[in-house]
Amino acid sequence: MSGVHASFPVTHNTNSQLLSVDWDNLPFGKIFADHMFVMEYANGAWQQGEILPFGPIDMHPAMSAIHYGQSIFEGMKAYRNKDNEVVLFRPELNARRFAESAARMCMPEIPEELFLQAVKQLVATDANWVTNKPGYALYIRPFMFATDEFVGIKPSDNYKFVIINSPVGAYYAEPVRVKIEEHYTRAAEGGVGRAKAAGNYGASLYPAKLAQQQGFHQLVWTDAKTHTFIEESGTMNIVFVMDNKIITPTEDADTILRGTTKKTVLELARHWGIPVEERKVTVAEIIEAAKSGKLQEAFGAGTAATIAPIALIGYRDEKIMLPALETREISLRIKAHLDGVKSGEIADTMHWVQKVC
Ligand code: COI
C-alpha cells in the first residue's frame, strides 16, 4: 500500500513550532511536531479519528490506564529520501505488533489498515518536520490507553488511541556499555514481555538505574527462571557475531519483543548469505567468546536505537571490552545498507519502504 487517503478531518495548527527547532541540539523525544492523531473507542467500536494541533490531553483522575496499566505503544520512524519523498520503513509490522499487544493487554485491536492510514495521514500533515539530515528522522509514537473513569479492576470499556511525532537524532550518543542482569527480570514466560506494554518499560527503570550508577547505559536481560540465557537489551533486541555467523536469541519464548529492526537484520544477512542462528544464547558462551576474542561484534537493534554497537559488556565484577568499532564489518555493512534503503540511495529490492508523500 502507498499514498495517503485523506479520510480523517484535520484541524491545522496555526502556531507551528517548527522554526524554533534547533536541529543541531535535538534531544531524543522532547520536541514534538505540530499535529497529533486522536481516536476514541466507545460503545464497542472505534469512533471517527481526527488530526488535531499537538497539545495536552484531558485526563480524569480515575482513568483506568494510570491505575492498572492498560497502556501499549509503538515506535516507528519517517525519513525523507533523496527524492524529497517522505517514507516509512516496514510500518505494517508495527501495525501488526500493535494489534498483538492490544490483544495481550485485553484492549481492542485497531485494524491494521486503519492504523497505517492514521500514521500516514498524520506524517503527511507533519511532513515539513521530516528532515533529510543524515542520522535524523521523525520518530512516530502511536499509543493506546484505557480511559474508563473507574477504580474497579476490569478491562476498560473506553480507550484512546493517539499518535504523536517527534523529530529525533541518535538515541544513544555513543557505543553502549551494557551489563548482564542476573537478578532482576524484564519478562517471564507467560507474562507480557512480547507485548509493547508501557509497564514493561516502567518495571525496567529501577534495575537500569542501578546499572547506570555503575557506569553502564543499559542492561542485558536474561531469562527469569535461570538467568543463564540472554533475551534482549534495554530498549533493543540484541545480536552477536561469532565465527562470521549472526547469533541472536530465538523469539519462540513469549518474553522477547519482536523487533522490526532485528527481523530486518536477519532477513538481510540471510539474503547476503551470512549464516544466521536464532536459538537460545547462553550468557556463558557470550562471556567466554568475549574474553577469548571470538566475539567479533555485538549490537542492539531497535527503531529508536537503530543499529547500536555495544562497546563493553559488564558481567559480575568484570568489564569486557569488545572489538574496535571499525573492525565490525557485518554491522557496519548492515547499517550502511539500511541507511541507504531509507534514503533511497540503495534500491529497495526487499520492498521495505512505503511512500507517504
Ligand atoms: C523504540 O525503539 O521505538 C522503542 O520503543 C524504544 C523506546 C522505549 C525509546
GROMACS .gro file of C-alpha atoms and ligand atoms in nm:
model
  366
    1MET     CA    1   0.000   0.000   0.000
    2SER     CA    2   0.129   0.350  -0.069
    3GLY     CA    3  -0.008   0.702  -0.080
    4VAL     CA    4  -0.245   0.869   0.161
    5HIS     CA    5  -0.623   0.865   0.159
    6ALA     CA    6  -0.717   1.184   0.338
    7SER     CA    7  -1.011   1.045   0.525
    8PHE     CA    8  -0.956   1.192   0.871
    9PRO     CA    9  -1.064   1.550   0.935
   10VAL     CA   10  -0.774   1.784   1.013
   11THR     CA   11  -0.766   2.091   1.234
   12HIS     CA   12  -0.443   2.262   1.136
   13ASN     CA   13  -0.205   2.402   1.394
   14THR     CA   14  -0.183   2.776   1.333
   15ASN     CA   15   0.105   2.815   1.578
   16SER     CA   16   0.374   2.592   1.429
   17GLN     CA   17   0.685   2.538   1.644
   18LEU     CA   18   0.894   2.418   1.351
   19LEU     CA   19   1.107   2.729   1.315
   20SER     CA   20   1.211   2.713   1.682
   21VAL     CA   21   1.370   2.367   1.647
   22ASP     CA   22   1.748   2.362   1.699
   23TRP     CA   23   1.838   2.073   1.469
   24ASP     CA   24   2.198   2.069   1.592
   25ASN     CA   25   2.092   2.012   1.954
   26LEU     CA   26   1.795   1.782   1.930
   27PRO     CA   27   1.726   1.583   2.249
   28PHE     CA   28   1.556   1.248   2.181
   29GLY     CA   29   1.180   1.262   2.230
   30LYS     CA   30   1.142   1.604   2.388
   31ILE     CA   31   1.037   1.814   2.089
   32PHE     CA   32   0.702   1.742   1.926
   33ALA     CA   33   0.568   1.814   1.582
   34ASP     CA   34   0.262   2.031   1.521
   35HIS     CA   35  -0.012   1.770   1.499
   36MET     CA   36  -0.144   1.458   1.669
   37PHE     CA   37  -0.395   1.194   1.572
   38VAL     CA   38  -0.670   1.109   1.822
   39MET     CA   39  -0.933   0.835   1.801
   40GLU     CA   40  -1.165   0.714   2.078
   41TYR     CA   41  -1.302   0.367   2.139
   42ALA     CA   42  -1.652   0.370   2.289
   43ASN     CA   43  -1.969   0.161   2.275
   44GLY     CA   44  -1.775  -0.135   2.142
   45ALA     CA   45  -1.633   0.043   1.834
   46TRP     CA   46  -1.363   0.279   1.716
   47GLN     CA   47  -1.511   0.623   1.654
   48GLN     CA   48  -1.415   0.875   1.386
   49GLY     CA   49  -1.048   0.971   1.428
   50GLU     CA   50  -0.915   1.322   1.370
   51ILE     CA   51  -0.593   1.514   1.338
   52LEU     CA   52  -0.560   1.799   1.585
   53PRO     CA   53  -0.297   2.055   1.683
   54PHE     CA   54  -0.048   1.888   1.920
   55GLY     CA   55  -0.142   1.959   2.281
   56PRO     CA   56  -0.238   1.824   2.623
   57ILE     CA   57  -0.498   1.551   2.667
   58ASP     CA   58  -0.772   1.578   2.931
   59MET     CA   59  -0.750   1.312   3.197
   60HIS     CA   60  -0.993   1.201   3.468
   61PRO     CA   61  -0.817   1.119   3.799
   62ALA     CA   62  -0.978   0.771   3.798
   63MET     CA   63  -0.870   0.698   3.439
   64SER     CA   64  -0.800   0.327   3.449
   65ALA     CA   65  -0.473   0.329   3.249
   66ILE     CA   66  -0.293   0.517   3.522
   67HIS     CA   67  -0.419   0.279   3.790
   68TYR     CA   68  -0.387  -0.060   3.622
   69GLY     CA   69  -0.159  -0.009   3.327
   70GLN     CA   70  -0.370  -0.097   3.024
   71SER     CA   71  -0.139   0.103   2.801
   72ILE     CA   72   0.057   0.000   2.492
   73PHE     CA   73   0.269   0.180   2.235
   74GLU     CA   74   0.472   0.150   1.917
   75GLY     CA   75   0.786   0.318   1.785
   76MET     CA   76   0.827   0.397   1.415
   77LYS     CA   77   1.023   0.646   1.205
   78ALA     CA   78   0.959   0.853   0.893
   79TYR     CA   79   1.252   0.951   0.670
   80ARG     CA   80   1.298   1.200   0.387
   81ASN     CA   81   1.471   1.033   0.093
   82LYS     CA   82   1.697   1.176  -0.175
   83ASP     CA   83   1.398   1.243  -0.400
   84ASN     CA   84   1.241   1.454  -0.124
   85GLU     CA   85   0.974   1.194  -0.054
   86VAL     CA   86   0.867   1.104   0.299
   87VAL     CA   87   0.883   0.730   0.360
   88LEU     CA   88   0.810   0.477   0.633
   89PHE     CA   89   1.006   0.160   0.698
   90ARG     CA   90   0.800  -0.161   0.720
   91PRO     CA   91   0.511   0.011   0.902
   92GLU     CA   92   0.286  -0.291   0.853
   93LEU     CA   93   0.497  -0.476   1.110
   94ASN     CA   94   0.423  -0.208   1.369
   95ALA     CA   95   0.053  -0.222   1.285
   96ARG     CA   96   0.053  -0.598   1.339
   97ARG     CA   97   0.255  -0.583   1.661
   98PHE     CA   98   0.024  -0.310   1.796
   99ALA     CA   99  -0.273  -0.537   1.736
  100GLU     CA  100  -0.090  -0.825   1.910
  101SER     CA  101   0.000  -0.605   2.208
  102ALA     CA  102  -0.363  -0.492   2.229
  103ALA     CA  103  -0.490  -0.849   2.231
  104ARG     CA  104  -0.248  -0.949   2.509
  105MET     CA  105  -0.348  -0.650   2.721
  106CYS     CA  106  -0.721  -0.715   2.672
  107MET     CA  107  -0.760  -0.397   2.468
  108PRO     CA  108  -0.950  -0.352   2.140
  109GLU     CA  109  -0.743  -0.414   1.828
  110ILE     CA  110  -0.712  -0.146   1.565
  111PRO     CA  111  -0.749  -0.288   1.213
  112GLU     CA  112  -0.403  -0.273   1.057
  113GLU     CA  113  -0.522  -0.068   0.757
  114LEU     CA  114  -0.678   0.191   0.988
  115PHE     CA  115  -0.360   0.212   1.196
  116LEU     CA  116  -0.149   0.261   0.883
  117GLN     CA  117  -0.384   0.518   0.738
  118ALA     CA  118  -0.377   0.721   1.060
  119VAL     CA  119   0.005   0.709   1.074
  120LYS     CA  120   0.039   0.805   0.708
  121GLN     CA  121  -0.204   1.092   0.719
  122LEU     CA  122  -0.053   1.232   1.036
  123VAL     CA  123   0.300   1.207   0.896
  124ALA     CA  124   0.183   1.370   0.574
  125THR     CA  125   0.031   1.653   0.778
  126ASP     CA  126   0.362   1.699   0.965
  127ALA     CA  127   0.572   1.631   0.653
  128ASN     CA  128   0.773   1.951   0.687
  129TRP     CA  129   0.906   1.810   1.018
  130VAL     CA  130   1.079   1.524   0.836
  131THR     CA  131   1.437   1.632   0.774
  132ASN     CA  132   1.684   1.479   0.530
  133LYS     CA  133   1.971   1.545   0.772
  134PRO     CA  134   2.169   1.216   0.787
  135GLY     CA  135   2.103   1.020   1.105
  136TYR     CA  136   1.779   1.208   1.177
  137ALA     CA  137   1.415   1.105   1.140
  138LEU     CA  138   1.066   1.183   1.258
  139TYR     CA  139   1.000   0.939   1.541
  140ILE     CA  140   0.636   0.832   1.542
  141ARG     CA  141   0.479   0.722   1.868
  142PRO     CA  142   0.136   0.556   1.838
  143PHE     CA  143  -0.011   0.464   2.178
  144MET     CA  144  -0.337   0.344   2.328
  145PHE     CA  145  -0.459   0.362   2.683
  146ALA     CA  146  -0.768   0.275   2.887
  147THR     CA  147  -0.992   0.569   2.971
  148ASP     CA  148  -1.270   0.428   3.189
  149GLU     CA  149  -1.332   0.654   3.486
  150PHE     CA  150  -1.349   0.368   3.733
  151VAL     CA  151  -1.117   0.241   4.003
  152GLY     CA  152  -1.253  -0.114   3.997
  153ILE     CA  153  -1.030  -0.365   3.820
  154LYS     CA  154  -1.162  -0.494   3.490
  155PRO     CA  155  -1.079  -0.436   3.122
  156SER     CA  156  -1.176  -0.082   3.036
  157ASP     CA  157  -1.474  -0.022   2.804
  158ASN     CA  158  -1.324   0.300   2.667
  159TYR     CA  159  -0.985   0.373   2.513
  160LYS     CA  160  -0.796   0.649   2.343
  161PHE     CA  161  -0.558   0.591   2.051
  162VAL     CA  162  -0.316   0.876   1.992
  163ILE     CA  163  -0.019   0.928   1.760
  164ILE     CA  164   0.242   1.196   1.819
  165ASN     CA  165   0.554   1.279   1.619
  166SER     CA  166   0.894   1.386   1.745
  167PRO     CA  167   1.196   1.486   1.535
  168VAL     CA  168   1.499   1.290   1.659
  169GLY     CA  169   1.865   1.214   1.605
  170ALA     CA  170   2.055   0.924   1.760
  171TYR     CA  171   1.906   0.760   2.069
  172TYR     CA  172   2.248   0.663   2.206
  173ALA     CA  173   2.513   0.930   2.163
  174GLU     CA  174   2.795   0.674   2.191
  175PRO     CA  175   2.856   0.298   2.165
  176VAL     CA  176   2.670   0.136   2.450
  177ARG     CA  177   2.806  -0.023   2.765
  178VAL     CA  178   2.572  -0.300   2.882
  179LYS     CA  179   2.559  -0.510   3.196
  180ILE     CA  180   2.430  -0.865   3.212
  181GLU     CA  181   2.148  -0.869   3.467
  182GLU     CA  182   2.128  -1.182   3.679
  183HIS     CA  183   1.883  -1.081   3.949
  184TYR     CA  184   1.607  -0.856   3.815
  185THR     CA  185   1.377  -0.977   3.540
  186ARG     CA  186   1.220  -0.798   3.246
  187ALA     CA  187   0.978  -1.071   3.144
  188ALA     CA  188   0.879  -1.421   3.250
  189GLU     CA  189   0.725  -1.690   3.035
  190GLY     CA  190   0.350  -1.643   3.027
  191GLY     CA  191   0.392  -1.273   3.106
  192VAL     CA  192   0.368  -0.971   2.877
  193GLY     CA  193   0.729  -0.947   2.754
  194ARG     CA  194   0.633  -0.988   2.391
  195ALA     CA  195   0.382  -0.704   2.410
  196LYS     CA  196   0.493  -0.343   2.382
  197ALA     CA  197   0.320  -0.268   2.709
  198ALA     CA  198   0.409   0.051   2.894
  199GLY     CA  199   0.457  -0.137   3.221
  200ASN     CA  200   0.743  -0.344   3.077
  201TYR     CA  201   0.943  -0.023   3.048
  202GLY     CA  202   0.837   0.110   3.389
  203ALA     CA  203   0.948  -0.213   3.555
  204SER     CA  204   1.290  -0.193   3.389
  205LEU     CA  205   1.375   0.152   3.523
  206TYR     CA  206   1.496   0.056   3.869
  207PRO     CA  207   1.740  -0.219   3.765
  208ALA     CA  208   1.856   0.002   3.475
  209LYS     CA  209   1.917   0.286   3.721
  210LEU     CA  210   2.135   0.059   3.936
  211ALA     CA  211   2.339  -0.033   3.629
  212GLN     CA  212   2.365   0.331   3.524
  213GLN     CA  213   2.506   0.414   3.866
  214GLN     CA  214   2.784   0.167   3.782
  215GLY     CA  215   2.860   0.341   3.453
  216PHE     CA  216   2.652   0.130   3.214
  217HIS     CA  217   2.394   0.260   2.970
  218GLN     CA  218   2.167  -0.042   2.977
  219LEU     CA  219   2.111  -0.397   3.090
  220VAL     CA  220   2.115  -0.722   2.903
  221TRP     CA  221   1.810  -0.909   3.028
  222THR     CA  222   1.834  -1.280   3.097
  223ASP     CA  223   1.559  -1.542   3.139
  224ALA     CA  224   1.356  -1.513   3.456
  225LYS     CA  225   1.398  -1.875   3.570
  226THR     CA  226   1.772  -1.936   3.549
  227HIS     CA  227   1.932  -1.607   3.436
  228THR     CA  228   2.156  -1.812   3.210
  229PHE     CA  229   2.002  -1.727   2.870
  230ILE     CA  230   2.024  -1.387   2.705
  231GLU     CA  231   1.696  -1.228   2.597
  232GLU     CA  232   1.724  -0.862   2.493
  233SER     CA  233   1.897  -0.542   2.593
  234GLY     CA  234   1.727  -0.238   2.739
  235THR     CA  235   1.516  -0.085   2.465
  236MET     CA  236   1.660  -0.306   2.190
  237ASN     CA  237   1.690  -0.663   2.066
  238ILE     CA  238   2.043  -0.799   2.083
  239VAL     CA  239   2.256  -0.953   1.808
  240PHE     CA  240   2.604  -1.111   1.820
  241VAL     CA  241   2.858  -1.205   1.554
  242MET     CA  242   3.084  -1.506   1.616
  243ASP     CA  243   3.269  -1.722   1.362
  244ASN     CA  244   3.129  -1.485   1.097
  245LYS     CA  245   2.780  -1.603   1.194
  246ILE     CA  246   2.498  -1.391   1.326
  247ILE     CA  247   2.364  -1.530   1.653
  248THR     CA  248   2.060  -1.395   1.831
  249PRO     CA  249   1.815  -1.521   2.093
  250THR     CA  250   1.519  -1.703   1.944
  251GLU     CA  251   1.185  -1.529   1.983
  252ASP     CA  252   0.997  -1.854   2.038
  253ALA     CA  253   0.950  -1.768   2.403
  254ASP     CA  254   0.692  -1.501   2.473
  255THR     CA  255   0.945  -1.300   2.671
  256ILE     CA  256   1.112  -1.113   2.385
  257LEU     CA  257   0.976  -0.820   2.187
  258ARG     CA  258   0.958  -0.897   1.815
  259GLY     CA  259   1.156  -0.610   1.673
  260THR     CA  260   1.129  -0.482   1.317
  261THR     CA  261   1.495  -0.381   1.305
  262LYS     CA  262   1.617  -0.720   1.424
  263LYS     CA  263   1.388  -0.901   1.180
  264THR     CA  264   1.529  -0.682   0.903
  265VAL     CA  265   1.888  -0.750   1.010
  266LEU     CA  266   1.830  -1.124   0.997
  267GLU     CA  267   1.650  -1.113   0.661
  268LEU     CA  268   1.927  -0.903   0.511
  269ALA     CA  269   2.201  -1.128   0.649
  270ARG     CA  270   2.030  -1.438   0.510
  271HIS     CA  271   1.985  -1.262   0.177
  272TRP     CA  272   2.359  -1.190   0.168
  273GLY     CA  273   2.442  -1.549   0.256
  274ILE     CA  274   2.565  -1.474   0.608
  275PRO     CA  275   2.474  -1.769   0.834
  276VAL     CA  276   2.213  -1.680   1.095
  277GLU     CA  277   2.141  -1.876   1.412
  278GLU     CA  278   1.825  -1.790   1.601
  279ARG     CA  279   1.850  -2.003   1.910
  280LYS     CA  280   1.892  -1.995   2.284
  281VAL     CA  281   2.208  -1.797   2.357
  282THR     CA  282   2.377  -1.857   2.690
  283VAL     CA  283   2.545  -1.591   2.899
  284ALA     CA  284   2.836  -1.833   2.946
  285GLU     CA  285   2.909  -1.868   2.573
  286ILE     CA  286   2.896  -1.492   2.514
  287ILE     CA  287   3.126  -1.418   2.806
  288GLU     CA  288   3.366  -1.692   2.701
  289ALA     CA  289   3.366  -1.565   2.342
  290ALA     CA  290   3.409  -1.203   2.451
  291LYS     CA  291   3.707  -1.292   2.669
  292SER     CA  292   3.877  -1.511   2.410
  293GLY     CA  293   3.829  -1.257   2.131
  294LYS     CA  294   3.590  -1.489   1.942
  295LEU     CA  295   3.304  -1.243   1.980
  296GLN     CA  296   3.353  -1.024   1.674
  297GLU     CA  297   3.055  -0.794   1.719
  298ALA     CA  298   2.761  -0.723   1.946
  299PHE     CA  299   2.491  -0.471   1.876
  300GLY     CA  300   2.144  -0.365   1.974
  301ALA     CA  301   1.873  -0.342   1.711
  302GLY     CA  302   1.570  -0.119   1.762
  303THR     CA  303   1.369   0.155   1.597
  304ALA     CA  304   1.486   0.432   1.827
  305ALA     CA  305   1.841   0.296   1.865
  306THR     CA  306   1.870   0.166   1.503
  307ILE     CA  307   2.194  -0.041   1.497
  308ALA     CA  308   2.367   0.047   1.823
  309PRO     CA  309   2.715  -0.103   1.864
  310ILE     CA  310   2.792  -0.248   2.206
  311ALA     CA  311   3.134  -0.133   2.324
  312LEU     CA  312   3.159  -0.319   2.653
  313ILE     CA  313   2.982  -0.598   2.841
  314GLY     CA  314   2.974  -0.597   3.221
  315TYR     CA  315   2.942  -0.939   3.383
  316ARG     CA  316   2.951  -0.969   3.761
  317ASP     CA  317   3.269  -0.780   3.858
  318GLU     CA  318   3.423  -0.788   3.513
  319LYS     CA  319   3.411  -0.540   3.229
  320ILE     CA  320   3.494  -0.692   2.894
  321MET     CA  321   3.582  -0.461   2.605
  322LEU     CA  322   3.458  -0.571   2.264
  323PRO     CA  323   3.649  -0.526   1.937
  324ALA     CA  324   3.705  -0.177   1.796
  325LEU     CA  325   3.408  -0.036   1.607
  326GLU     CA  326   3.592  -0.001   1.277
  327THR     CA  327   3.652  -0.380   1.267
  328ARG     CA  328   3.281  -0.461   1.282
  329GLU     CA  329   3.226  -0.543   0.919
  330ILE     CA  330   2.885  -0.706   0.941
  331SER     CA  331   2.701  -0.446   1.150
  332LEU     CA  332   2.864  -0.160   0.960
  333ARG     CA  333   2.754  -0.314   0.632
  334ILE     CA  334   2.401  -0.372   0.760
  335LYS     CA  335   2.371  -0.018   0.894
  336ALA     CA  336   2.502   0.135   0.572
  337HIS     CA  337   2.256  -0.074   0.372
  338LEU     CA  338   1.956   0.018   0.586
  339ASP     CA  339   2.050   0.388   0.580
  340GLY     CA  340   2.085   0.363   0.203
  341VAL     CA  341   1.747   0.197   0.154
  342LYS     CA  342   1.578   0.460   0.372
  343SER     CA  343   1.747   0.750   0.194
  344GLY     CA  344   1.676   0.600  -0.147
  345GLU     CA  345   2.048   0.569  -0.235
  346ILE     CA  346   2.015   0.189  -0.240
  347ALA     CA  347   1.735   0.015  -0.430
  348ASP     CA  348   1.459  -0.119  -0.205
  349THR     CA  349   1.463  -0.468  -0.354
  350MET     CA  350   1.300  -0.622  -0.045
  351HIS     CA  351   1.003  -0.379  -0.061
  352TRP     CA  352   1.050  -0.244   0.289
  353VAL     CA  353   0.980   0.122   0.222
  354GLN     CA  354   0.633   0.276   0.188
  355LYS     CA  355   0.592   0.623   0.048
  356VAL     CA  356   0.379   0.867   0.247
  357CYS     CA  357   0.400   1.177   0.030
  358COI     C1  358   1.174   0.207   2.001
  358COI     O1  359   1.281   0.160   1.963
  358COI     O2  360   1.099   0.265   1.924
  358COI     C2  361   1.132   0.196   2.139
  358COI     O3  362   1.018   0.176   2.162
  358COI     C3  363   1.228   0.223   2.245
  358COI     C4  364   1.178   0.337   2.325
  358COI     C5  365   1.147   0.295   2.462
  358COI     C6  366   1.260   0.459   2.314
   0.00000   0.00000   0.00000
